[in-house]
mmCIF file with all atom_site columns, C-alpha atoms in Angstrom:
data_model
loop_
_atom_site.group_PDB
_atom_site.id
_atom_site.type_symbol
_atom_site.label_atom_id
_atom_site.label_alt_id
_atom_site.label_comp_id
_atom_site.label_asym_id
_atom_site.label_entity_id
_atom_site.label_seq_id
_atom_site.pdbx_PDB_ins_code
_atom_site.Cartn_x
_atom_site.Cartn_y
_atom_site.Cartn_z
_atom_site.occupancy
_atom_site.B_iso_or_equiv
_atom_site.pdbx_formal_charge
_atom_site.auth_seq_id
_atom_site.auth_comp_id
_atom_site.auth_asym_id
_atom_site.auth_atom_id
_atom_site.pdbx_PDB_model_num
ATOM 1   C CA . UNK W 1 1   ? -86.265  -33.229 36.363 1.00 49.00 ? 232 UNK W CA 1
ATOM 2   C CA . UNK W 1 2   ? -85.903  -31.196 33.238 1.00 65.00 ? 233 UNK W CA 1
ATOM 3   C CA . UNK W 1 3   ? -84.786  -31.464 29.683 1.00 82.00 ? 234 UNK W CA 1
ATOM 4   C CA . UNK W 1 4   ? -81.055  -31.403 28.975 1.00 91.00 ? 235 UNK W CA 1
ATOM 5   C CA . UNK W 1 5   ? -79.221  -30.569 25.773 1.00 94.00 ? 236 UNK W CA 1
ATOM 6   C CA . UNK W 1 6   ? -75.992  -32.074 24.481 1.00 94.00 ? 237 UNK W CA 1
ATOM 7   C CA . UNK W 1 7   ? -73.934  -31.778 21.347 1.00 96.00 ? 238 UNK W CA 1
ATOM 8   C CA . UNK W 1 8   ? -73.820  -34.975 19.322 1.00 96.00 ? 239 UNK W CA 1
ATOM 9   C CA . UNK W 1 9   ? -71.143  -35.637 16.748 1.00 97.00 ? 240 UNK W CA 1
ATOM 10  C CA . UNK W 1 10  ? -70.462  -37.805 13.727 1.00 96.00 ? 241 UNK W CA 1
ATOM 11  C CA . UNK W 1 11  ? -67.606  -39.690 15.462 1.00 97.00 ? 242 UNK W CA 1
ATOM 12  C CA . UNK W 1 12  ? -69.064  -40.310 18.895 1.00 94.00 ? 243 UNK W CA 1
ATOM 13  C CA . UNK W 1 13  ? -66.793  -43.244 19.856 1.00 94.00 ? 244 UNK W CA 1
ATOM 14  C CA . UNK W 1 14  ? -63.615  -41.311 19.018 1.00 95.00 ? 245 UNK W CA 1
ATOM 15  C CA . UNK W 1 15  ? -64.485  -38.152 20.949 1.00 95.00 ? 246 UNK W CA 1
ATOM 16  C CA . UNK W 1 16  ? -66.262  -39.777 23.862 1.00 92.00 ? 247 UNK W CA 1
ATOM 17  C CA . UNK W 1 17  ? -63.520  -42.295 24.558 1.00 90.00 ? 248 UNK W CA 1
ATOM 18  C CA . UNK W 1 18  ? -62.602  -43.427 28.080 1.00 88.00 ? 249 UNK W CA 1
ATOM 19  C CA . UNK W 1 19  ? -60.249  -40.471 28.634 1.00 89.00 ? 250 UNK W CA 1
ATOM 20  C CA . UNK W 1 20  ? -63.132  -38.086 27.966 1.00 91.00 ? 251 UNK W CA 1
ATOM 21  C CA . UNK W 1 21  ? -64.769  -39.274 31.178 1.00 89.00 ? 252 UNK W CA 1
ATOM 22  C CA . UNK W 1 22  ? -61.577  -39.130 33.250 1.00 89.00 ? 253 UNK W CA 1
ATOM 23  C CA . UNK W 1 23  ? -62.350  -36.587 35.986 1.00 88.00 ? 254 UNK W CA 1
ATOM 24  C CA . UNK W 1 24  ? -58.782  -35.231 35.875 1.00 90.00 ? 255 UNK W CA 1
ATOM 25  C CA . UNK W 1 25  ? -59.514  -33.804 32.416 1.00 89.00 ? 256 UNK W CA 1
ATOM 26  C CA . UNK W 1 26  ? -62.625  -32.032 33.795 1.00 89.00 ? 257 UNK W CA 1
ATOM 27  C CA . UNK W 1 27  ? -64.304  -32.127 30.386 1.00 90.00 ? 258 UNK W CA 1
ATOM 28  C CA . UNK W 1 28  ? -67.733  -32.267 32.015 1.00 85.00 ? 259 UNK W CA 1
ATOM 29  C CA . UNK W 1 29  ? -67.313  -28.769 33.466 1.00 85.00 ? 260 UNK W CA 1
ATOM 30  C CA . UNK W 1 30  ? -65.445  -27.448 30.427 1.00 91.00 ? 261 UNK W CA 1
ATOM 31  C CA . UNK W 1 31  ? -67.902  -28.679 27.783 1.00 94.00 ? 262 UNK W CA 1
ATOM 32  C CA . UNK W 1 32  ? -71.414  -29.121 29.166 1.00 93.00 ? 263 UNK W CA 1
ATOM 33  C CA . UNK W 1 33  ? -74.292  -26.832 28.360 1.00 95.00 ? 264 UNK W CA 1
ATOM 34  C CA . UNK W 1 34  ? -76.725  -25.824 31.072 1.00 94.00 ? 265 UNK W CA 1
ATOM 35  C CA . UNK W 1 35  ? -80.397  -26.660 31.270 1.00 94.00 ? 266 UNK W CA 1
ATOM 36  C CA . UNK W 1 36  ? -81.030  -22.939 30.816 1.00 94.00 ? 267 UNK W CA 1
ATOM 37  C CA . UNK W 1 37  ? -79.194  -23.109 27.486 1.00 96.00 ? 268 UNK W CA 1
ATOM 38  C CA . UNK W 1 38  ? -81.519  -25.983 26.550 1.00 95.00 ? 269 UNK W CA 1
ATOM 39  C CA . UNK W 1 39  ? -84.495  -23.783 27.395 1.00 94.00 ? 270 UNK W CA 1
ATOM 40  C CA . UNK W 1 40  ? -82.966  -20.957 25.346 1.00 96.00 ? 271 UNK W CA 1
ATOM 41  C CA . UNK W 1 41  ? -82.670  -23.177 22.265 1.00 96.00 ? 272 UNK W CA 1
ATOM 42  C CA . UNK W 1 42  ? -86.262  -24.391 22.700 1.00 93.00 ? 273 UNK W CA 1
ATOM 43  C CA . UNK W 1 43  ? -87.744  -20.889 23.185 1.00 93.00 ? 274 UNK W CA 1
ATOM 44  C CA . UNK W 1 44  ? -88.909  -20.622 19.558 1.00 89.00 ? 275 UNK W CA 1
ATOM 45  C CA . UNK W 1 45  ? -91.551  -23.218 20.403 1.00 85.00 ? 276 UNK W CA 1
ATOM 46  C CA . UNK W 1 46  ? -92.569  -21.534 23.666 1.00 87.00 ? 277 UNK W CA 1
ATOM 47  C CA . UNK W 1 47  ? -92.869  -17.747 23.326 1.00 89.00 ? 278 UNK W CA 1
ATOM 48  C CA . UNK W 1 48  ? -94.903  -15.631 20.948 1.00 89.00 ? 279 UNK W CA 1
ATOM 49  C CA . UNK W 1 49  ? -92.317  -12.829 20.728 1.00 91.00 ? 280 UNK W CA 1
ATOM 50  C CA . UNK W 1 50  ? -88.895  -13.147 19.121 1.00 94.00 ? 281 UNK W CA 1
ATOM 51  C CA . UNK W 1 51  ? -87.002  -15.654 21.251 1.00 96.00 ? 282 UNK W CA 1
ATOM 52  C CA . UNK W 1 52  ? -83.971  -14.356 23.103 1.00 97.00 ? 283 UNK W CA 1
ATOM 53  C CA . UNK W 1 53  ? -81.396  -16.047 20.860 1.00 97.00 ? 284 UNK W CA 1
ATOM 54  C CA . UNK W 1 54  ? -82.972  -14.435 17.801 1.00 97.00 ? 285 UNK W CA 1
ATOM 55  C CA . UNK W 1 55  ? -82.988  -11.085 19.617 1.00 97.00 ? 286 UNK W CA 1
ATOM 56  C CA . UNK W 1 56  ? -79.284  -11.549 20.382 1.00 98.00 ? 287 UNK W CA 1
ATOM 57  C CA . UNK W 1 57  ? -78.677  -12.266 16.717 1.00 98.00 ? 288 UNK W CA 1
ATOM 58  C CA . UNK W 1 58  ? -80.308  -8.945  15.868 1.00 97.00 ? 289 UNK W CA 1
ATOM 59  C CA . UNK W 1 59  ? -78.422  -7.060  18.574 1.00 97.00 ? 290 UNK W CA 1
ATOM 60  C CA . UNK W 1 60  ? -75.026  -8.456  17.556 1.00 97.00 ? 291 UNK W CA 1
ATOM 61  C CA . UNK W 1 61  ? -75.577  -8.810  13.815 1.00 97.00 ? 292 UNK W CA 1
ATOM 62  C CA . UNK W 1 62  ? -74.452  -12.459 14.023 1.00 98.00 ? 293 UNK W CA 1
ATOM 63  C CA . UNK W 1 63  ? -76.298  -14.951 11.817 1.00 98.00 ? 294 UNK W CA 1
ATOM 64  C CA . UNK W 1 64  ? -77.290  -17.824 14.131 1.00 98.00 ? 295 UNK W CA 1
ATOM 65  C CA . UNK W 1 65  ? -78.843  -20.087 11.507 1.00 97.00 ? 296 UNK W CA 1
ATOM 66  C CA . UNK W 1 66  ? -76.045  -22.640 12.033 1.00 98.00 ? 297 UNK W CA 1
ATOM 67  C CA . UNK W 1 67  ? -77.188  -23.037 15.656 1.00 98.00 ? 298 UNK W CA 1
ATOM 68  C CA . UNK W 1 68  ? -80.859  -23.370 14.739 1.00 96.00 ? 299 UNK W CA 1
ATOM 69  C CA . UNK W 1 69  ? -79.968  -25.917 12.053 1.00 96.00 ? 300 UNK W CA 1
ATOM 70  C CA . UNK W 1 70  ? -78.405  -28.129 14.729 1.00 97.00 ? 301 UNK W CA 1
ATOM 71  C CA . UNK W 1 71  ? -81.954  -28.818 15.938 1.00 94.00 ? 302 UNK W CA 1
ATOM 72  C CA . UNK W 1 72  ? -82.971  -30.403 12.625 1.00 92.00 ? 303 UNK W CA 1
ATOM 73  C CA . UNK W 1 73  ? -80.777  -33.508 12.594 1.00 90.00 ? 304 UNK W CA 1
ATOM 74  C CA . UNK W 1 74  ? -83.049  -36.580 12.525 1.00 87.00 ? 305 UNK W CA 1
ATOM 75  C CA . UNK W 1 75  ? -82.154  -38.815 15.452 1.00 86.00 ? 306 UNK W CA 1
ATOM 76  C CA . UNK W 1 76  ? -82.814  -42.530 15.009 1.00 86.00 ? 307 UNK W CA 1
ATOM 77  C CA . UNK W 1 77  ? -85.344  -42.749 17.853 1.00 85.00 ? 308 UNK W CA 1
ATOM 78  C CA . UNK W 1 78  ? -87.426  -39.843 16.561 1.00 86.00 ? 309 UNK W CA 1
ATOM 79  C CA . UNK W 1 79  ? -87.191  -41.141 13.020 1.00 90.00 ? 310 UNK W CA 1
ATOM 80  C CA . UNK W 1 80  ? -88.337  -44.587 14.146 1.00 91.00 ? 311 UNK W CA 1
ATOM 81  C CA . UNK W 1 81  ? -91.362  -43.046 15.865 1.00 91.00 ? 312 UNK W CA 1
ATOM 82  C CA . UNK W 1 82  ? -92.283  -41.028 12.767 1.00 93.00 ? 313 UNK W CA 1
ATOM 83  C CA . UNK W 1 83  ? -91.997  -44.088 10.553 1.00 94.00 ? 314 UNK W CA 1
ATOM 84  C CA . UNK W 1 84  ? -94.164  -46.156 12.896 1.00 94.00 ? 315 UNK W CA 1
ATOM 85  C CA . UNK W 1 85  ? -96.759  -43.375 12.912 1.00 93.00 ? 316 UNK W CA 1
ATOM 86  C CA . UNK W 1 86  ? -96.844  -43.016 9.125  1.00 92.00 ? 317 UNK W CA 1
ATOM 87  C CA . UNK W 1 87  ? -100.133 -43.942 7.453  1.00 95.00 ? 318 UNK W CA 1
ATOM 88  C CA . UNK W 1 88  ? -98.668  -45.172 4.175  1.00 95.00 ? 319 UNK W CA 1
ATOM 89  C CA . UNK W 1 89  ? -95.527  -46.305 2.426  1.00 95.00 ? 320 UNK W CA 1
ATOM 90  C CA . UNK W 1 90  ? -95.565  -43.024 0.548  1.00 96.00 ? 321 UNK W CA 1
ATOM 91  C CA . UNK W 1 91  ? -95.521  -41.100 3.824  1.00 95.00 ? 322 UNK W CA 1
ATOM 92  C CA . UNK W 1 92  ? -92.683  -43.300 5.126  1.00 95.00 ? 323 UNK W CA 1
ATOM 93  C CA . UNK W 1 93  ? -90.674  -42.575 1.976  1.00 96.00 ? 324 UNK W CA 1
ATOM 94  C CA . UNK W 1 94  ? -91.289  -38.839 2.378  1.00 95.00 ? 325 UNK W CA 1
ATOM 95  C CA . UNK W 1 95  ? -90.095  -39.016 6.003  1.00 95.00 ? 326 UNK W CA 1
ATOM 96  C CA . UNK W 1 96  ? -86.946  -40.894 4.985  1.00 95.00 ? 327 UNK W CA 1
ATOM 97  C CA . UNK W 1 97  ? -86.250  -38.492 2.109  1.00 95.00 ? 328 UNK W CA 1
ATOM 98  C CA . UNK W 1 98  ? -86.625  -35.460 4.409  1.00 94.00 ? 329 UNK W CA 1
ATOM 99  C CA . UNK W 1 99  ? -84.377  -37.097 7.010  1.00 94.00 ? 330 UNK W CA 1
ATOM 100 C CA . UNK W 1 100 ? -81.696  -37.615 4.371  1.00 95.00 ? 331 UNK W CA 1
ATOM 101 C CA . UNK W 1 101 ? -81.999  -33.990 3.227  1.00 95.00 ? 332 UNK W CA 1
ATOM 102 C CA . UNK W 1 102 ? -81.710  -32.787 6.841  1.00 93.00 ? 333 UNK W CA 1
ATOM 103 C CA . UNK W 1 103 ? -78.636  -34.966 7.495  1.00 93.00 ? 334 UNK W CA 1
ATOM 104 C CA . UNK W 1 104 ? -76.932  -33.828 4.311  1.00 95.00 ? 335 UNK W CA 1
ATOM 105 C CA . UNK W 1 105 ? -77.626  -30.178 5.117  1.00 94.00 ? 336 UNK W CA 1
ATOM 106 C CA . UNK W 1 106 ? -75.643  -30.501 8.367  1.00 96.00 ? 337 UNK W CA 1
ATOM 107 C CA . UNK W 1 107 ? -72.790  -32.612 7.019  1.00 96.00 ? 338 UNK W CA 1
ATOM 108 C CA . UNK W 1 108 ? -69.506  -30.820 7.668  1.00 98.00 ? 339 UNK W CA 1
ATOM 109 C CA . UNK W 1 109 ? -71.101  -27.976 9.672  1.00 98.00 ? 340 UNK W CA 1
ATOM 110 C CA . UNK W 1 110 ? -68.626  -27.812 12.586 1.00 98.00 ? 341 UNK W CA 1
ATOM 111 C CA . UNK W 1 111 ? -66.595  -24.929 11.109 1.00 98.00 ? 342 UNK W CA 1
ATOM 112 C CA . UNK W 1 112 ? -69.751  -22.911 10.460 1.00 98.00 ? 343 UNK W CA 1
ATOM 113 C CA . UNK W 1 113 ? -71.073  -23.532 13.985 1.00 98.00 ? 344 UNK W CA 1
ATOM 114 C CA . UNK W 1 114 ? -67.714  -22.692 15.581 1.00 98.00 ? 345 UNK W CA 1
ATOM 115 C CA . UNK W 1 115 ? -67.502  -19.464 13.571 1.00 98.00 ? 346 UNK W CA 1
ATOM 116 C CA . UNK W 1 116 ? -70.998  -18.536 14.763 1.00 98.00 ? 347 UNK W CA 1
ATOM 117 C CA . UNK W 1 117 ? -70.121  -19.205 18.406 1.00 98.00 ? 348 UNK W CA 1
ATOM 118 C CA . UNK W 1 118 ? -66.850  -17.262 18.106 1.00 98.00 ? 349 UNK W CA 1
ATOM 119 C CA . UNK W 1 119 ? -68.679  -14.307 16.518 1.00 98.00 ? 350 UNK W CA 1
ATOM 120 C CA . UNK W 1 120 ? -71.257  -14.279 19.305 1.00 98.00 ? 351 UNK W CA 1
ATOM 121 C CA . UNK W 1 121 ? -68.556  -14.391 21.967 1.00 98.00 ? 352 UNK W CA 1
ATOM 122 C CA . UNK W 1 122 ? -66.616  -11.584 20.273 1.00 97.00 ? 353 UNK W CA 1
ATOM 123 C CA . UNK W 1 123 ? -69.670  -9.340  19.945 1.00 97.00 ? 354 UNK W CA 1
ATOM 124 C CA . UNK W 1 124 ? -71.069  -10.020 23.424 1.00 97.00 ? 355 UNK W CA 1
ATOM 125 C CA . UNK W 1 125 ? -67.814  -9.658  25.352 1.00 94.00 ? 356 UNK W CA 1
ATOM 126 C CA . UNK W 1 126 ? -67.997  -5.875  25.147 1.00 85.00 ? 357 UNK W CA 1
ATOM 127 C CA . UNK W 1 127 ? -71.736  -5.609  25.781 1.00 90.00 ? 358 UNK W CA 1
ATOM 128 C CA . UNK W 1 128 ? -72.442  -4.741  29.411 1.00 85.00 ? 359 UNK W CA 1
ATOM 129 C CA . UNK W 1 129 ? -76.211  -4.421  29.314 1.00 92.00 ? 360 UNK W CA 1
ATOM 130 C CA . UNK W 1 130 ? -77.526  -7.424  27.377 1.00 96.00 ? 361 UNK W CA 1
ATOM 131 C CA . UNK W 1 131 ? -80.415  -8.209  29.781 1.00 96.00 ? 362 UNK W CA 1
ATOM 132 C CA . UNK W 1 132 ? -81.776  -4.679  29.386 1.00 95.00 ? 363 UNK W CA 1
ATOM 133 C CA . UNK W 1 133 ? -81.738  -4.982  25.589 1.00 96.00 ? 364 UNK W CA 1
ATOM 134 C CA . UNK W 1 134 ? -83.947  -8.087  25.559 1.00 96.00 ? 365 UNK W CA 1
ATOM 135 C CA . UNK W 1 135 ? -87.727  -7.939  25.350 1.00 93.00 ? 366 UNK W CA 1
ATOM 136 C CA . UNK W 1 136 ? -89.293  -8.147  28.788 1.00 90.00 ? 367 UNK W CA 1
ATOM 137 C CA . UNK W 1 137 ? -91.426  -11.260 28.903 1.00 87.00 ? 368 UNK W CA 1
ATOM 138 C CA . UNK W 1 138 ? -94.090  -12.615 31.217 1.00 81.00 ? 369 UNK W CA 1
ATOM 139 C CA . UNK W 1 139 ? -92.700  -16.093 30.554 1.00 84.00 ? 370 UNK W CA 1
ATOM 140 C CA . UNK W 1 140 ? -89.163  -15.552 31.857 1.00 87.00 ? 371 UNK W CA 1
ATOM 141 C CA . UNK W 1 141 ? -88.121  -19.164 32.416 1.00 87.00 ? 372 UNK W CA 1
ATOM 142 C CA . UNK W 1 142 ? -84.541  -18.216 31.524 1.00 91.00 ? 373 UNK W CA 1
ATOM 143 C CA . UNK W 1 143 ? -84.284  -15.657 34.339 1.00 91.00 ? 374 UNK W CA 1
ATOM 144 C CA . UNK W 1 144 ? -82.906  -13.198 31.799 1.00 92.00 ? 375 UNK W CA 1
ATOM 145 C CA . UNK W 1 145 ? -81.462  -10.712 34.266 1.00 93.00 ? 376 UNK W CA 1
ATOM 146 C CA . UNK W 1 146 ? -79.283  -13.435 35.773 1.00 94.00 ? 377 UNK W CA 1
ATOM 147 C CA . UNK W 1 147 ? -78.554  -15.705 32.784 1.00 96.00 ? 378 UNK W CA 1
ATOM 148 C CA . UNK W 1 148 ? -77.559  -12.955 30.344 1.00 96.00 ? 379 UNK W CA 1
ATOM 149 C CA . UNK W 1 149 ? -75.577  -10.820 32.806 1.00 95.00 ? 380 UNK W CA 1
ATOM 150 C CA . UNK W 1 150 ? -71.843  -10.847 33.565 1.00 93.00 ? 381 UNK W CA 1
ATOM 151 C CA . UNK W 1 151 ? -71.012  -12.387 30.190 1.00 95.00 ? 382 UNK W CA 1
ATOM 152 C CA . UNK W 1 152 ? -67.278  -12.697 30.879 1.00 93.00 ? 383 UNK W CA 1
ATOM 153 C CA . UNK W 1 153 ? -67.729  -14.291 34.321 1.00 91.00 ? 384 UNK W CA 1
ATOM 154 C CA . UNK W 1 154 ? -67.831  -18.055 34.853 1.00 89.00 ? 385 UNK W CA 1
ATOM 155 C CA . UNK W 1 155 ? -70.819  -18.193 37.203 1.00 87.00 ? 386 UNK W CA 1
ATOM 156 C CA . UNK W 1 156 ? -71.573  -21.877 37.129 1.00 83.00 ? 387 UNK W CA 1
ATOM 157 C CA . UNK W 1 157 ? -69.904  -25.191 37.599 1.00 77.00 ? 388 UNK W CA 1
ATOM 158 C CA . UNK W 1 158 ? -69.918  -26.292 33.970 1.00 65.00 ? 389 UNK W CA 1
ATOM 159 C CA . UNK W 1 159 ? -73.585  -27.168 34.078 1.00 71.00 ? 390 UNK W CA 1
ATOM 160 C CA . UNK W 1 160 ? -75.355  -25.880 37.160 1.00 81.00 ? 391 UNK W CA 1
ATOM 161 C CA . UNK W 1 161 ? -75.665  -22.122 37.293 1.00 87.00 ? 392 UNK W CA 1
ATOM 162 C CA . UNK W 1 162 ? -73.960  -21.330 33.997 1.00 93.00 ? 393 UNK W CA 1
ATOM 163 C CA . UNK W 1 163 ? -74.714  -18.002 32.458 1.00 95.00 ? 394 UNK W CA 1
ATOM 164 C CA . UNK W 1 164 ? -74.942  -17.407 28.713 1.00 97.00 ? 395 UNK W CA 1
ATOM 165 C CA . UNK W 1 165 ? -71.275  -16.460 28.409 1.00 96.00 ? 396 UNK W CA 1
ATOM 166 C CA . UNK W 1 166 ? -70.116  -19.635 30.122 1.00 96.00 ? 397 UNK W CA 1
ATOM 167 C CA . UNK W 1 167 ? -72.445  -21.773 28.002 1.00 97.00 ? 398 UNK W CA 1
ATOM 168 C CA . UNK W 1 168 ? -71.049  -20.222 24.812 1.00 98.00 ? 399 UNK W CA 1
ATOM 169 C CA . UNK W 1 169 ? -67.473  -20.718 25.983 1.00 97.00 ? 400 UNK W CA 1
ATOM 170 C CA . UNK W 1 170 ? -68.226  -24.352 26.924 1.00 96.00 ? 401 UNK W CA 1
ATOM 171 C CA . UNK W 1 171 ? -69.806  -24.820 23.503 1.00 98.00 ? 402 UNK W CA 1
ATOM 172 C CA . UNK W 1 172 ? -66.681  -23.370 21.867 1.00 98.00 ? 403 UNK W CA 1
ATOM 173 C CA . UNK W 1 173 ? -64.307  -25.497 23.948 1.00 97.00 ? 404 UNK W CA 1
ATOM 174 C CA . UNK W 1 174 ? -66.213  -28.643 23.055 1.00 97.00 ? 405 UNK W CA 1
ATOM 175 C CA . UNK W 1 175 ? -66.235  -27.844 19.329 1.00 98.00 ? 406 UNK W CA 1
ATOM 176 C CA . UNK W 1 176 ? -62.505  -27.125 19.346 1.00 98.00 ? 407 UNK W CA 1
ATOM 177 C CA . UNK W 1 177 ? -61.829  -30.334 21.279 1.00 97.00 ? 408 UNK W CA 1
ATOM 178 C CA . UNK W 1 178 ? -64.008  -32.359 18.906 1.00 98.00 ? 409 UNK W CA 1
ATOM 179 C CA . UNK W 1 179 ? -62.204  -30.892 15.895 1.00 98.00 ? 410 UNK W CA 1
ATOM 180 C CA . UNK W 1 180 ? -58.883  -32.149 17.249 1.00 97.00 ? 411 UNK W CA 1
ATOM 181 C CA . UNK W 1 181 ? -60.410  -35.629 17.191 1.00 97.00 ? 412 UNK W CA 1
ATOM 182 C CA . UNK W 1 182 ? -61.689  -35.371 13.628 1.00 98.00 ? 413 UNK W CA 1
ATOM 183 C CA . UNK W 1 183 ? -65.299  -34.316 14.151 1.00 98.00 ? 414 UNK W CA 1
ATOM 184 C CA . UNK W 1 184 ? -66.888  -32.699 11.113 1.00 98.00 ? 415 UNK W CA 1
ATOM 185 C CA . UNK W 1 185 ? -70.621  -32.660 11.913 1.00 98.00 ? 416 UNK W CA 1
ATOM 186 C CA . UNK W 1 186 ? -72.456  -31.549 15.078 1.00 98.00 ? 417 UNK W CA 1
ATOM 187 C CA . UNK W 1 187 ? -76.095  -31.406 16.142 1.00 97.00 ? 418 UNK W CA 1
ATOM 188 C CA . UNK W 1 188 ? -78.194  -31.126 19.281 1.00 96.00 ? 419 UNK W CA 1
ATOM 189 C CA . UNK W 1 189 ? -79.722  -34.028 21.154 1.00 93.00 ? 420 UNK W CA 1
ATOM 190 C CA . UNK W 1 190 ? -82.135  -33.770 24.043 1.00 90.00 ? 421 UNK W CA 1
ATOM 191 C CA . UNK W 1 191 ? -82.623  -36.053 26.983 1.00 86.00 ? 422 UNK W CA 1
#
């Protein structure tokens, strides 16, 4: 078992309606992000060197802050835990105030995130040697040579075996789909 990552949205019931789960639409394979992508997003908390996504930002010149900001949305379960762990009413109020600030910061971010993903795809499509441009690491849980190679090739099955290019294209397809259903705000959830 490992940690998975999904994109949560402000209008969950509208986007994830019954037809979303109809296998004929194949949204699972078109939209899901791989466990390796989850590990990529979490790398800032794992490695001492610049994490790979930040390196890619430097290589491509694409500002990825919109992606990193998706990690800051306060989920109800995590917020509940923090509130239960607070030592005082003052601390609880500070937690709630910060949660509100974090939510407001992401409100309406889907266009910014989609632009970031599109810019990454555009810049990386013509880059043949991405794995060789990344810092060699002793903690290569992403299997960089495999995950970051063959950017334009769909290596996986929408979840298992995706490479970075496929994960970005799945991310893009999901954001575009969600926009057609009125989504305005997106963030990451883990499970």
